[in-house]
Amino acid sequence: MRRVLLTQALCLGASACVAFDRQSALDPAGPQSASIYRLGVGMVVVAALVYVVVVAVLLAIVRRRTPPEDVRSPAREARARRTIVISVGATVAILFVLLVFDLGVARALMHDDARPAVAITLTGRQWWWDVEYEDSIPQNRVRDANEIHVPVGQPVRIKLVSHDVIHSFWVPNIAGKKDLIPGHEDEIRLRVDRAGVYRGQCAEFCGIEHAKMALLVVAQPPGEFAAWLAHQRAAAAPPSDSLAARGRFVFESAPCATCHTVAGTAAAGRVGPDLSHIGSRRTLAAGTRANTRGNLAGWIVDPQTLKPGAQMPAHPLAPADLRALVAYLESLR
Amino acid sequence: MRYPPAIDETDRERLQRTWEPETGFLGWLKAVNHKSVGKRYIATALVFFLAGGLEAGMMRMQLARPENTLLGPDRYNQIFSMHGTTMMFLFAVPIMTAFGIYLVPLMIGARNIAYPRLNALGYWVFLLGGLFLYSFFFLDSGPDAGWTSYVPLAGPQFGYGKRIDVWAQLVTYTEIAALIAALEMVMTVLKMRAPGMTFSRMPLMVWAQFITAGMVMFAMPAVATGSIMLGADRLIATQFFNPAEGGDVLLWQHLFWFFGHPEVYIIFIPALGMVSQIVTTFSRRPVFGYPVMVAALLTTGFVGFGLWVHHMFATSVHLLSQSFFTAASTMIAIPTGVQIFCWLATIWLGRPVWRTPMLFVAGFIAVFVIGGLSGVMLASTAFDTQATDTYFVVAHLHYVLLGGSVLPLIGAIHYWYPKATGRLMSEGLGRLSFWLLFVGVNVTFFPMHILGLRGMTRRIYTYPAAMDWGSLNLLSSLG
């Protein structure tokens, strides 16, 4: 079946757009969401049929023109009893069959013993996603934010941890949601079978900016993914020109380093997202704005206008400093 | 044969003086007659319904367009929390309670409800709770973690200020009022039925209220316990919900939903009783299958306590445990289905008169069944992991609450208004209000099924234009 890719593009207040597949459970891109989609379609069909029957009976009763003479006629009551018994029987049968399917699909989704190709730890924080690609060698671990890269067609295991309140990881095109609950570490296993960019967002009310806690899942062919991961492992690129160098100086002397890390520099704060490769991320502020110079500058100077309540304070910087800082950050690809 | 008078004149006058309602404003405040208390309970609950409706209106206006700036995040979060809290705690349960207080003594031939002064106290506690909540809301200190107040967001570390304490206090007030009414209802039905009225001769409305009262007595303590623990965590540094000190975040969800799921049946079962009474009168024959109807009400009441984890399918509760709740949540459709079949049979066998109350019964069937079907879909763990916490659930819950409780309620108001006041309500306006409501409910909430499956989560104050949710949201807001 030809599938028409419906893409959406995050173009808010920016000249550049970030394209992603329409965020929807109705456009599955992996086996988990596909299996749920099939179950859902089956249930909708059955539900629609049941509803049509119920409404037809109701309308027939409402529109009847010749009321019966005897409201307590035993013959008619006996017929009614039989009809009800048959209807109840049909209802029980339909529900039982549905239950068997429900449990079957749930069990199939749970029994996923494929060895994961990628292991990720996702930490939910108010109001962004802290992504860490695990590795047995500590130096090979990669820390990123609000964007998860996965290889197409290979199983991925994501450990779900919460840093503060309950969040929920939900990328509808890929799989059902799973909560990140403090004190209850959990995991989700998934596989993306179609390359593309998929948007998800936090699905458990987590405070004032719950509405702006989105993330992107970027599914790349395995070779591309491996190259990307290898590049991410490298330390941040040193500034290539004087503007970027000045920007790095501003970064290290302004409060930025208190909260943010840039691998290879003195900045090692862990309160906020890791910025070592921020230049190559597609969005800012957990999917709220496309990653452009203008948006980045605006975000640094005044995060509270875009995302009131966010934990990042305002940073009024001199224009030249701001320009340099943005140039430096954009160079961190 | 001449019988002596039941009572002599001096005694009659003394009784009259003792029991007649006092005059004046203070007398009005001191009323303990169940009809007076019931009427003021209904009127107050309807005022809260209006308040909750205004909150809903504001939410829909904010969501009608993407990236709207009518309401900021903090204000929106308080408003959706107030909407849920008001509707569930200050409108839905109290109004069903109130109809029971008004009607059950009349239906079983009792002079008043059991413990009349306690009954009046229940009303004043309810009113006080509502005024308390709204005072704090107008002081920018209303609850802002939903009507469910999940921890840790509602806990001491992340729940700022006094907002959640206000919520917990409101829960305490309304739950005391509900327990008072439940106690009275159980005692009234057990001990004050007219001689000769066995259980199998009670009207279905009385059965419904009796079963609901039993459910209240089992369910409310769970949320009472939870809200006391939450208050204690917040105010005196207990650690019930703090995993760092051995507490458990999920404990709150279990306690809340052990109450929360029966709560919706507490709101629904009295409405089923109302539908039975309306159908009886307007089909001009008794409801078909009385024993089966009673059994269905009892089954719904019991099984309703075995569903609560279906609100937690996205959590780390083990799938095997979740499956039990999938089964129970699927099977509970059966008793309700049985009731609907019996009502349809009653109308078919009878000689129906399609006045306003019956219109609302027909509307109830047409709207509630959609909610019931989406509910059976949500019972599936796998499907639920896509649909929970999205607008699909918002659609489902409004279909079952509006279709299953509000439509019968308005039918009941039309039906019993003449009983309470001696005047008929306008039939023309009744029909108009029915059609407005029927069309409005469908236009507002049906698109939400689609929005939810297309990725729109709940409790968000805005959404990006890029999501392509704008047109469905606008349609919903217009509805």
Coordinates of N, CA and C in Angstrom, one line a residue, chain B residues 52-66 68-71 76 79-80 83 390-392 394-395 398 402 440-441 443-449 451-452 456-463 469-479:
Chain B
G52 N -18.1 25.5 36.4 CA -17.3 24.6 35.6 C -17.4 24.8 34.2
G53 N -18.7 25.1 33.7 CA -18.9 25.3 32.3 C -18.2 26.6 31.8
L54 N -18.1 27.6 32.6 CA -17.4 28.8 32.2 C -15.9 28.5 32.1
E55 N -15.4 27.7 33.1 CA -14.0 27.3 33.0 C -13.7 26.5 31.7
A56 N -14.7 25.7 31.3 CA -14.5 24.9 30.1 C -14.5 25.9 28.9
G57 N -15.4 26.8 28.9 CA -15.5 27.8 27.9 C -14.2 28.6 27.7
M58 N -13.6 28.9 28.8 CA -12.3 29.6 28.7 C -11.2 28.7 28.1
M59 N -11.2 27.5 28.5 CA -10.2 26.5 27.9 C -10.4 26.4 26.4
R60 N -11.7 26.2 26.0 CA -11.9 26.0 24.6 C -11.5 27.3 23.8
M61 N -11.8 28.5 24.4 CA -11.4 29.7 23.7 C -9.9 29.7 23.5
Q62 N -9.2 29.3 24.5 CA -7.7 29.3 24.4 C -7.2 28.3 23.4
L63 N -7.9 27.2 23.3 CA -7.4 26.1 22.4 C -7.9 26.3 21.0
A64 N -8.8 27.2 20.8 CA -9.5 27.3 19.5 C -8.4 27.6 18.4
R65 N -7.4 28.3 18.7 CA -6.3 28.5 17.7 C -5.0 28.1 18.3
P66 N -4.1 27.7 17.3 CA -2.8 27.3 17.8 C -2.0 28.5 18.4
N68 N -2.4 30.3 20.9 CA -3.2 31.4 21.3 C -2.6 32.0 22.6
T69 N -2.9 33.3 22.8 CA -2.3 34.0 24.0 C -3.4 34.5 25.0
L70 N -4.6 33.9 24.9 CA -5.7 34.4 25.7 C -5.4 34.0 27.2
L71 N -4.9 32.8 27.4 CA -4.5 32.4 28.8 C -3.1 31.9 28.8
Y76 N -4.1 28.8 32.7 CA -4.7 27.7 32.0 C -4.7 26.5 32.9
I79 N -7.1 26.7 35.6 CA -8.5 26.6 35.1 C -8.9 25.2 34.7
F80 N -7.9 24.4 34.1 CA -8.4 23.0 33.8 C -8.5 22.2 35.1
H83 N -11.7 23.2 36.6 CA -12.8 22.6 35.8 C -13.1 21.2 36.3
T390 N -4.4 11.5 26.2 CA -4.6 12.3 25.0 C -6.1 12.8 25.0
Y391 N -6.4 13.5 23.9 CA -7.8 14.0 23.8 C -8.8 12.9 23.5
F392 N -8.3 11.7 23.2 CA -9.2 10.6 23.0 C -9.9 10.3 24.3
V394 N -10.3 12.4 26.7 CA -11.1 13.6 27.0 C -12.5 13.4 26.3
A395 N -12.4 12.9 25.1 CA -13.6 12.7 24.3 C -14.4 11.6 25.1
H398 N -16.0 12.7 28.4 CA -17.2 13.6 28.3 C -18.4 13.0 27.7
L402 N -21.4 13.3 30.1 CA -22.5 14.2 29.6 C -23.6 13.3 29.1
G440 N -24.5 20.0 20.3 CA -23.3 20.6 20.9 C -22.3 19.6 21.4
V441 N -22.8 18.6 22.2 CA -22.0 17.6 22.7 C -21.2 16.8 21.6
V443 N -20.6 17.9 18.4 CA -19.7 18.7 17.7 C -18.5 19.0 18.5
T444 N -18.7 19.2 19.8 CA -17.5 19.6 20.7 C -16.6 18.4 20.9
F445 N -17.2 17.2 21.2 CA -16.3 16.1 21.7 C -16.0 15.1 20.6
F446 N -16.8 14.9 19.6 CA -16.4 13.9 18.6 C -15.0 14.2 18.0
P447 N -14.7 15.4 17.5 CA -13.4 15.7 17.0 C -12.3 15.3 17.9
M448 N -12.5 15.3 19.2 CA -11.4 15.1 20.1 C -10.9 13.6 20.0
H449 N -11.8 12.7 19.6 CA -11.3 11.3 19.4 C -10.2 11.3 18.4
L451 N -8.4 14.0 17.4 CA -7.3 14.8 17.8 C -6.3 14.0 18.7
G452 N -6.9 13.2 19.6 CA -6.1 12.4 20.5 C -5.3 11.4 19.7
M456 N -2.5 14.7 19.9 CA -2.7 15.8 20.9 C -2.9 15.3 22.3
T457 N -1.9 15.7 23.1 CA -2.0 15.2 24.5 C -2.9 16.1 25.3
R458 N -3.2 15.7 26.6 CA -4.1 16.4 27.4 C -3.4 17.5 28.2
R459 N -4.1 18.4 28.7 CA -3.6 19.4 29.7 C -2.5 20.2 29.1
I460 N -2.6 20.6 27.9 CA -1.6 21.5 27.3 C -2.3 22.8 27.0
Y461 N -1.6 23.9 27.3 CA -2.3 25.2 27.2 C -2.2 25.7 25.8
T462 N -1.4 25.1 25.0 CA -1.3 25.6 23.6 C -0.6 24.5 22.8
Y463 N -0.6 24.7 21.5 CA 0.0 23.7 20.6 C 0.5 24.5 19.4
W469 N -3.5 20.7 14.2 CA -4.7 20.4 15.0 C -5.7 21.5 15.1
G470 N -5.3 22.6 14.4 CA -6.1 23.9 14.6 C -7.5 23.7 14.1
S471 N -7.8 23.1 13.0 CA -9.1 23.1 12.5 C -10.1 22.3 13.4
L472 N -9.6 21.1 13.8 CA -10.4 20.3 14.7 C -10.7 21.0 16.0
N473 N -9.7 21.6 16.5 CA -9.8 22.3 17.8 C -10.8 23.5 17.6
L474 N -10.8 24.2 16.5 CA -11.7 25.3 16.3 C -13.1 24.7 16.2
L475 N -13.3 23.6 15.5 CA -14.6 23.0 15.4 C -15.1 22.6 16.8
S476 N -14.3 22.0 17.6 CA -14.6 21.6 18.9 C -15.0 22.8 19.8
S477 N -14.3 23.9 19.6 CA -14.6 25.1 20.4 C -15.9 25.7 20.0
L478 N -16.2 25.7 18.7 CA -17.5 26.2 18.3 C -18.6 25.4 18.8
G479 N -18.4 24.1 18.8 CA -19.4 23.2 19.4 C -19.7 23.6 20.9

